Amino acid sequence: MIVKMKRTSTQAEYDNLVNALKNRGFSIKDVSSETVRIFGIIGDTATLELTDVKAFDGVEQVIRVQTPFKQASRTFKESDTVITLPNGVHIGKDHPVMIAGPCSVESSAQLKAIAGSLFKQGIRILRGGAFKPRTSPYTFQGLGEEGLLLLREVADQYAMAVISEIPSSELLPLFEKYVDIIQVGARNMQNFQLLKVLGQSKKPIMLKRGLSATIEEWLMSAEYILSQGNPNVILCERGIRTFETYTRNTLDLSAVLAIKELSHLPVIVDPSHASGRWTMIGPLSKAALSVGADGLMVEVHNDPENALSDGAQSLKIHRFDTMMEELKSLSESLRRPLI
Ligand code: PEP
Ligand code: MN
């Protein structure tokens, strides 16, 4: 962290700040000139907030040079994190993965119809919401535990892994029983209490980017999970809120590249929630694979017109099949075949 003192600052103000920092275990590297008083704070500055320093009299500017996240950063761990699921699927290795399934688990018949078709395409990870974070309390809220049980039963028939969203920490025992990856939804990305509890679980956690979260805030949320001892975090870019209303959100594909630079954690892209339109899922999926995403998560439904949630952004099965053929051939030409 670099600190520039005001031109009018006094020696006493400088000494006061430097002594306070030394008392907190930091050392100081002064690089002042005749015209400007400036110094670097050396040590683990992740524990120091900019405002802790700005609070001192005489300070003009404070700049962070190290990232505030530690365990999530590439500096902490250079090699890519690879997450292995109980069915042997790897996330974060050479092959991007396709995660697919309905927005919500609605019934046994619905889930069986969808999973059976996904299996034919070689899909190894089944998604489905059982506890739905809906904008309106009057819309379908999910089947709850019954939904998780259905997911598990149907996925087991096809040796698929299961991912589902956890809404709150008291449901962790239920999720640990039924699912292989626990999803944290965009709306809960900064539910730090939930993140801390998930950090104590052994299950991989997929952390979706918050609707208005910066990349740094997103990685700080990952840090909450990592710092509690759970190293298995997957990031998911699902679009952010911008001024644009034509699409449901705005897919930030540069975030995939930024994450690859800043972090060793795998990052996947959800073009369904990003666009809100099934017509865009195929092209956005191609774009995501082209920028090096570690996978995709796509909503698929056997009857989207009558879906209980997110029908407009769910692919019909035959369209998903066509998209998969295209994605397989693209990913082979990128030399990272999709699984
Ligand atoms: C979901 O994936 O089911 C979901 C609700 O997504 P998000 O949290 O990104 O809105
Ligand atoms: Mn959805």
Tab-separated table of C-alpha atoms and ligand atoms in Angstrom:
chain	number	residue	atom	x	y	z
A	1	MET	CA	0.000	0.000	0.000
A	2	ILE	CA	1.354	3.446	-0.915
A	3	VAL	CA	0.600	6.535	1.169
A	4	LYS	CA	1.017	10.108	-0.019
A	5	MET	CA	0.861	12.789	2.658
A	6	LYS	CA	-0.654	16.237	2.070
A	7	ARG	CA	1.759	18.995	1.134
A	8	THR	CA	0.686	20.758	4.332
A	9	SER	CA	1.141	17.702	6.550
A	10	THR	CA	3.428	18.007	9.546
A	11	GLN	CA	6.231	15.808	10.808
A	12	ALA	CA	4.066	15.016	13.849
A	13	GLU	CA	1.228	13.767	11.607
A	14	TYR	CA	3.672	11.607	9.641
A	15	ASP	CA	5.200	10.170	12.830
A	16	ASN	CA	1.768	9.479	14.304
A	17	LEU	CA	0.688	7.441	11.262
A	18	VAL	CA	4.003	5.612	10.843
A	19	ASN	CA	4.058	4.642	14.537
A	20	ALA	CA	0.466	3.379	14.379
A	21	LEU	CA	1.343	1.222	11.370
A	22	LYS	CA	4.489	-0.110	13.021
A	23	ASN	CA	2.420	-0.987	16.109
A	24	ARG	CA	0.213	-3.086	13.832
A	25	GLY	CA	3.265	-5.027	12.661
A	26	PHE	CA	3.957	-3.240	9.359
A	27	SER	CA	7.270	-1.825	8.256
A	28	ILE	CA	7.673	1.390	6.301
A	29	LYS	CA	9.667	2.116	3.174
A	30	ASP	CA	9.984	5.859	2.794
A	31	VAL	CA	10.528	7.160	-0.736
A	32	SER	CA	9.898	10.859	-0.049
A	33	SER	CA	11.503	13.588	-2.143
A	34	GLU	CA	12.000	17.246	-1.332
A	35	THR	CA	8.558	18.091	-2.649
A	36	VAL	CA	6.434	15.120	-1.654
A	37	ARG	CA	6.235	12.929	1.422
A	38	ILE	CA	5.421	9.402	0.283
A	39	PHE	CA	5.945	5.892	1.702
A	40	GLY	CA	5.080	2.251	1.193
A	41	ILE	CA	3.518	0.026	3.856
A	42	ILE	CA	5.206	-3.397	3.825
A	43	GLY	CA	3.534	-6.491	5.267
A	44	ASP	CA	0.244	-8.359	5.019
A	45	THR	CA	-1.858	-5.399	3.927
A	46	ALA	CA	-4.910	-7.645	3.323
A	47	THR	CA	-5.687	-6.983	6.997
A	48	LEU	CA	-5.562	-3.223	6.429
A	49	GLU	CA	-8.383	-1.209	4.890
A	50	LEU	CA	-7.720	1.956	2.892
A	51	THR	CA	-9.982	3.839	5.282
A	52	ASP	CA	-7.858	2.722	8.264
A	53	VAL	CA	-5.056	4.850	6.792
A	54	LYS	CA	-7.213	7.631	5.313
A	55	ALA	CA	-8.580	8.262	8.816
A	56	PHE	CA	-5.247	9.816	9.873
A	57	ASP	CA	-4.647	13.563	9.727
A	58	GLY	CA	-2.264	14.652	6.983
A	59	VAL	CA	-3.034	11.818	4.556
A	60	GLU	CA	-3.830	12.836	0.963
A	61	GLN	CA	-4.014	9.541	-0.934
A	62	VAL	CA	-3.753	5.831	-0.256
A	63	ILE	CA	-3.288	3.296	-3.054
A	64	ARG	CA	-3.481	-0.478	-2.767
A	65	VAL	CA	-0.856	-2.317	-4.785
A	66	GLN	CA	-1.530	-5.845	-3.488
A	67	THR	CA	-4.920	-7.495	-3.986
A	68	PRO	CA	-7.087	-7.585	-0.837
A	69	PHE	CA	-7.847	-11.259	-1.535
A	70	LYS	CA	-5.062	-13.685	-0.669
A	71	GLN	CA	-5.962	-17.360	-1.052
A	72	ALA	CA	-8.030	-16.662	-4.163
A	73	SER	CA	-5.122	-14.984	-5.916
A	74	ARG	CA	-2.688	-16.362	-8.491
A	75	THR	CA	0.150	-15.034	-6.390
A	76	PHE	CA	-0.919	-17.329	-3.548
A	77	LYS	CA	-1.319	-20.354	-5.851
A	78	GLU	CA	-0.015	-20.301	-9.388
A	79	SER	CA	-1.447	-23.559	-10.725
A	80	ASP	CA	-5.110	-23.799	-11.715
A	81	THR	CA	-7.390	-25.319	-9.095
A	82	VAL	CA	-9.019	-28.507	-10.345
A	83	ILE	CA	-12.135	-29.787	-8.617
A	84	THR	CA	-12.946	-33.484	-8.853
A	85	LEU	CA	-16.550	-34.584	-8.408
A	86	PRO	CA	-17.590	-37.980	-6.994
A	87	ASN	CA	-18.481	-39.204	-10.518
A	88	GLY	CA	-14.935	-38.491	-11.706
A	89	VAL	CA	-15.695	-35.253	-13.608
A	90	HIS	CA	-13.047	-32.552	-13.258
A	91	ILE	CA	-13.805	-28.835	-13.280
A	92	GLY	CA	-10.909	-26.528	-14.114
A	93	LYS	CA	-8.811	-29.031	-16.080
A	94	ASP	CA	-8.180	-29.086	-19.818
A	95	HIS	CA	-11.781	-29.823	-20.734
A	96	PRO	CA	-14.589	-27.313	-20.206
A	97	VAL	CA	-17.712	-28.925	-18.713
A	98	MET	CA	-21.374	-28.486	-19.561
A	99	ILE	CA	-23.791	-28.243	-16.642
A	100	ALA	CA	-27.414	-28.398	-17.731
A	101	GLY	CA	-30.922	-28.888	-16.430
A	102	PRO	CA	-34.088	-27.025	-15.602
A	103	CYS	CA	-34.220	-23.743	-13.716
A	104	SER	CA	-36.437	-25.451	-11.118
A	105	VAL	CA	-37.180	-29.063	-10.371
A	106	GLU	CA	-40.938	-29.216	-10.956
A	107	SER	CA	-41.846	-32.913	-10.921
A	108	SER	CA	-40.383	-36.359	-11.289
A	109	ALA	CA	-41.699	-36.650	-14.866
A	110	GLN	CA	-40.187	-33.296	-15.880
A	111	LEU	CA	-36.782	-34.073	-14.397
A	112	LYS	CA	-36.657	-37.598	-15.847
A	113	ALA	CA	-37.525	-36.330	-19.328
A	114	ILE	CA	-34.830	-33.654	-19.208
A	115	ALA	CA	-32.089	-35.751	-17.582
A	116	GLY	CA	-32.662	-38.662	-19.991
A	117	SER	CA	-32.066	-36.350	-22.961
A	118	LEU	CA	-29.060	-34.685	-21.341
A	119	PHE	CA	-27.501	-38.073	-20.692
A	120	LYS	CA	-27.688	-38.865	-24.413
A	121	GLN	CA	-25.583	-35.762	-25.025
A	122	GLY	CA	-23.010	-36.958	-22.501
A	123	ILE	CA	-23.901	-34.388	-19.832
A	124	ARG	CA	-22.373	-35.388	-16.481
A	125	ILE	CA	-23.612	-32.580	-14.210
A	126	LEU	CA	-27.329	-31.948	-13.658
A	127	ARG	CA	-28.574	-28.598	-12.403
A	128	GLY	CA	-31.949	-27.830	-10.850
A	129	GLY	CA	-33.302	-25.419	-8.250
A	130	ALA	CA	-35.225	-26.809	-5.293
A	131	PHE	CA	-35.258	-23.651	-3.151
A	132	LYS	CA	-35.840	-20.808	-5.600
A	133	PRO	CA	-34.819	-17.201	-4.847
A	134	ARG	CA	-37.679	-15.588	-6.782
A	135	THR	CA	-38.144	-11.840	-7.086
A	136	SER	CA	-41.823	-12.228	-6.162
A	137	PRO	CA	-42.954	-14.185	-3.099
A	138	TYR	CA	-46.139	-15.096	-5.026
A	139	THR	CA	-44.348	-17.148	-7.722
A	140	PHE	CA	-43.179	-20.772	-7.569
A	141	GLN	CA	-40.705	-21.162	-4.713
A	142	GLY	CA	-39.441	-24.668	-5.504
A	143	LEU	CA	-40.204	-28.153	-4.180
A	144	GLY	CA	-37.758	-27.888	-1.278
A	145	GLU	CA	-36.306	-31.158	0.027
A	146	GLU	CA	-38.462	-33.175	-2.352
A	147	GLY	CA	-36.737	-31.362	-5.238
A	148	LEU	CA	-33.284	-32.245	-3.898
A	149	LEU	CA	-34.313	-35.867	-3.451
A	150	LEU	CA	-35.616	-36.037	-7.026
A	151	LEU	CA	-32.400	-34.528	-8.340
A	152	ARG	CA	-30.340	-37.104	-6.485
A	153	GLU	CA	-32.456	-40.057	-7.569
A	154	VAL	CA	-32.580	-39.069	-11.232
A	155	ALA	CA	-28.898	-38.075	-11.395
A	156	ASP	CA	-27.848	-41.388	-9.837
A	157	GLN	CA	-29.587	-43.290	-12.634
A	158	TYR	CA	-27.174	-41.650	-15.063
A	159	ALA	CA	-24.063	-41.325	-12.856
A	160	MET	CA	-24.472	-37.559	-12.995
A	161	ALA	CA	-23.333	-35.098	-10.342
A	162	VAL	CA	-25.915	-32.665	-8.924
A	163	ILE	CA	-25.734	-28.914	-8.397
A	164	SER	CA	-28.428	-26.908	-6.625
A	165	GLU	CA	-28.695	-23.523	-4.941
A	166	ILE	CA	-28.642	-23.178	-1.155
A	167	PRO	CA	-30.677	-20.221	0.142
A	168	SER	CA	-29.512	-20.217	3.769
A	169	SER	CA	-26.998	-21.849	6.079
A	170	GLU	CA	-29.401	-23.899	8.206
A	171	LEU	CA	-30.139	-26.012	5.127
A	172	LEU	CA	-26.508	-27.124	4.792
A	173	PRO	CA	-27.073	-30.643	6.254
A	174	LEU	CA	-29.791	-31.217	3.640
A	175	PHE	CA	-27.557	-30.047	0.810
A	176	GLU	CA	-24.626	-32.115	2.055
A	177	LYS	CA	-26.895	-35.156	1.924
A	178	TYR	CA	-28.178	-34.693	-1.621
A	179	VAL	CA	-25.912	-32.538	-3.800
A	180	ASP	CA	-22.339	-32.667	-5.125
A	181	ILE	CA	-21.864	-28.942	-5.746
A	182	ILE	CA	-23.574	-26.306	-3.626
A	183	GLN	CA	-24.543	-23.196	-5.594
A	184	VAL	CA	-24.554	-19.741	-4.022
A	185	GLY	CA	-26.936	-17.568	-6.015
A	186	ALA	CA	-26.156	-14.084	-7.265
A	187	ARG	CA	-28.409	-12.554	-4.622
A	188	ASN	CA	-26.472	-14.253	-1.851
A	189	MET	CA	-22.962	-13.551	-3.101
A	190	GLN	CA	-22.344	-11.178	-0.205
A	191	ASN	CA	-24.210	-13.153	2.435
A	192	PHE	CA	-20.987	-13.457	4.391
A	193	GLN	CA	-22.526	-15.531	7.175
A	194	LEU	CA	-23.634	-18.120	4.602
A	195	LEU	CA	-20.213	-18.046	2.915
A	196	LYS	CA	-18.437	-18.669	6.233
A	197	VAL	CA	-20.616	-21.688	6.943
A	198	LEU	CA	-20.011	-23.064	3.438
A	199	GLY	CA	-16.294	-22.581	4.020
A	200	GLN	CA	-16.560	-25.270	6.658
A	201	SER	CA	-18.179	-27.760	4.292
A	202	LYS	CA	-16.206	-30.262	2.210
A	203	LYS	CA	-18.514	-29.863	-0.800
A	204	PRO	CA	-17.408	-27.769	-3.774
A	205	ILE	CA	-19.143	-24.399	-3.830
A	206	MET	CA	-20.173	-22.605	-7.026
A	207	LEU	CA	-20.238	-18.890	-6.284
A	208	LYS	CA	-22.286	-16.863	-8.737
A	209	ARG	CA	-21.303	-13.267	-9.320
A	210	GLY	CA	-23.619	-10.775	-7.600
A	211	LEU	CA	-25.882	-8.634	-9.767
A	212	SER	CA	-23.805	-5.511	-9.152
A	213	ALA	CA	-20.593	-6.990	-7.843
A	214	THR	CA	-17.171	-5.938	-9.051
A	215	ILE	CA	-14.643	-8.655	-9.833
A	216	GLU	CA	-12.766	-7.735	-6.668
A	217	GLU	CA	-15.916	-8.031	-4.516
A	218	TRP	CA	-16.649	-11.399	-6.129
A	219	LEU	CA	-13.134	-12.663	-5.332
A	220	MET	CA	-13.421	-11.308	-1.783
A	221	SER	CA	-16.561	-13.425	-1.398
A	222	ALA	CA	-14.617	-16.453	-2.653
A	223	GLU	CA	-11.993	-15.539	-0.059
A	224	TYR	CA	-14.611	-15.908	2.695
A	225	ILE	CA	-15.104	-19.557	1.684
A	226	LEU	CA	-11.412	-20.303	1.130
A	227	SER	CA	-10.320	-18.674	4.373
A	228	GLN	CA	-12.581	-21.040	6.338
A	229	GLY	CA	-10.756	-24.043	4.906
A	230	ASN	CA	-12.777	-25.073	1.845
A	231	PRO	CA	-10.444	-24.849	-1.202
A	232	ASN	CA	-13.052	-26.026	-3.727
A	233	VAL	CA	-14.615	-22.872	-5.096
A	234	ILE	CA	-15.921	-22.490	-8.661
A	235	LEU	CA	-16.808	-19.000	-9.866
A	236	CYS	CA	-19.768	-18.405	-12.172
A	237	GLU	CA	-20.225	-15.293	-14.324
A	238	ARG	CA	-23.982	-14.917	-14.851
A	239	GLY	CA	-24.293	-11.371	-16.141
A	240	ILE	CA	-24.368	-8.101	-14.263
A	241	ARG	CA	-26.890	-5.279	-13.975
A	242	THR	CA	-26.210	-2.428	-16.378
A	243	PHE	CA	-28.322	0.330	-17.959
A	244	GLU	CA	-29.325	-2.104	-20.723
A	245	THR	CA	-32.807	-3.619	-20.491
A	246	TYR	CA	-33.035	-5.576	-23.767
A	247	THR	CA	-31.276	-8.515	-22.137
A	248	ARG	CA	-32.007	-9.630	-18.570
A	249	ASN	CA	-28.421	-8.829	-17.584
A	250	THR	CA	-25.215	-7.990	-19.429
A	251	LEU	CA	-22.796	-10.875	-19.860
A	252	ASP	CA	-19.345	-9.719	-18.803
A	253	LEU	CA	-17.057	-12.053	-20.721
A	254	SER	CA	-13.986	-10.017	-19.929
A	255	ALA	CA	-14.563	-11.107	-16.332
A	256	VAL	CA	-13.539	-14.631	-17.383
A	257	LEU	CA	-10.208	-13.289	-18.617
A	258	ALA	CA	-9.805	-11.117	-15.535
A	259	ILE	CA	-10.434	-14.089	-13.247
A	260	LYS	CA	-7.872	-16.150	-15.162
A	261	GLU	CA	-5.291	-13.407	-14.588
A	262	LEU	CA	-6.130	-12.728	-10.962
A	263	SER	CA	-7.076	-16.136	-9.637
A	264	HIS	CA	-6.414	-19.881	-9.888
A	265	LEU	CA	-10.087	-20.746	-9.359
A	266	PRO	CA	-12.137	-22.232	-12.215
A	267	VAL	CA	-14.704	-19.937	-13.792
A	268	ILE	CA	-17.797	-20.992	-15.675
A	269	VAL	CA	-20.365	-18.945	-17.591
A	270	ASP	CA	-24.164	-19.031	-17.301
A	271	PRO	CA	-25.538	-17.519	-20.538
A	272	SER	CA	-29.150	-18.309	-19.547
A	273	HIS	CA	-29.373	-15.889	-16.611
A	274	ALA	CA	-27.021	-13.472	-18.348
A	275	SER	CA	-29.260	-12.961	-21.376
A	276	GLY	CA	-32.717	-14.107	-20.276
A	277	ARG	CA	-33.313	-15.234	-23.881
A	278	TRP	CA	-32.957	-18.768	-25.207
A	279	THR	CA	-32.000	-17.457	-28.655
A	280	MET	CA	-28.759	-16.051	-27.245
A	281	ILE	CA	-27.613	-19.089	-25.281
A	282	GLY	CA	-25.816	-20.847	-28.167
A	283	PRO	CA	-23.857	-17.840	-29.455
A	284	LEU	CA	-22.933	-16.687	-25.936
A	285	SER	CA	-21.829	-20.208	-25.041
A	286	LYS	CA	-19.521	-20.223	-28.052
A	287	ALA	CA	-18.111	-16.881	-27.003
A	288	ALA	CA	-17.574	-18.130	-23.443
A	289	LEU	CA	-15.672	-21.194	-24.649
A	290	SER	CA	-13.617	-18.987	-26.956
A	291	VAL	CA	-12.410	-16.802	-24.076
A	292	GLY	CA	-11.383	-19.868	-22.083
A	293	ALA	CA	-14.240	-20.466	-19.634
A	294	ASP	CA	-13.902	-23.726	-17.691
A	295	GLY	CA	-17.501	-24.588	-18.402
A	296	LEU	CA	-21.045	-23.497	-19.052
A	297	MET	CA	-24.261	-23.749	-17.101
A	298	VAL	CA	-27.382	-23.727	-19.243
A	299	GLU	CA	-31.104	-24.041	-18.509
A	300	VAL	CA	-32.912	-26.749	-20.477
A	301	HIS	CA	-36.612	-27.684	-20.258
A	302	ASN	CA	-38.825	-30.288	-21.898
A	303	ASP	CA	-41.713	-27.795	-22.054
A	304	PRO	CA	-40.398	-24.225	-21.596
A	305	GLU	CA	-43.753	-22.631	-22.494
A	306	ASN	CA	-45.198	-24.168	-19.329
A	307	ALA	CA	-42.107	-23.975	-17.116
A	308	LEU	CA	-42.718	-22.784	-13.544
A	309	SER	CA	-39.664	-20.491	-13.747
A	310	ASP	CA	-37.393	-18.996	-16.424
A	311	GLY	CA	-39.121	-20.602	-19.435
A	312	ALA	CA	-38.043	-17.768	-21.764
A	313	GLN	CA	-34.380	-18.502	-21.166
A	314	SER	CA	-34.673	-22.293	-21.257
A	315	LEU	CA	-33.663	-24.257	-24.342
A	316	LYS	CA	-36.009	-26.882	-25.728
A	317	ILE	CA	-34.335	-30.267	-25.783
A	318	HIS	CA	-33.908	-30.464	-29.557
A	319	ARG	CA	-32.324	-26.999	-29.549
A	320	PHE	CA	-29.972	-27.987	-26.759
A	321	ASP	CA	-28.985	-31.029	-28.842
A	322	THR	CA	-28.199	-28.852	-31.880
A	323	MET	CA	-26.242	-26.411	-29.717
A	324	MET	CA	-24.209	-29.246	-28.199
A	325	GLU	CA	-23.178	-30.497	-31.626
A	326	GLU	CA	-21.977	-27.001	-32.514
A	327	LEU	CA	-20.199	-26.508	-29.188
A	328	LYS	CA	-18.480	-29.879	-29.426
A	329	SER	CA	-17.072	-29.055	-32.822
A	330	LEU	CA	-16.007	-25.541	-31.767
A	331	SER	CA	-14.366	-26.811	-28.587
A	332	GLU	CA	-12.448	-29.437	-30.544
A	333	SER	CA	-11.094	-26.790	-32.877
A	334	LEU	CA	-10.089	-24.788	-29.777
A	335	ARG	CA	-8.304	-27.960	-28.614
A	336	ARG	CA	-10.286	-28.011	-25.394
A	337	PRO	CA	-13.050	-30.569	-26.071
A	338	LEU	CA	-16.233	-30.003	-24.100
A	339	ILE	CA	-17.441	-32.747	-21.770
B	1	PEP	C1	-30.061	-20.122	-10.865
B	1	PEP	O1	-28.996	-20.478	-11.398
B	1	PEP	O2	-31.012	-20.876	-10.699
B	1	PEP	C2	-30.229	-18.715	-10.439
B	1	PEP	C3	-31.275	-18.340	-9.733
B	1	PEP	O3	-29.237	-17.901	-10.863
B	1	PEP	P1	-28.738	-16.458	-10.312
B	1	PEP	O4	-28.469	-16.639	-8.847
B	1	PEP	O5	-27.527	-16.235	-11.130
B	1	PEP	O6	-29.836	-15.482	-10.601
B	2	MN	MN	-33.267	-19.783	-13.583
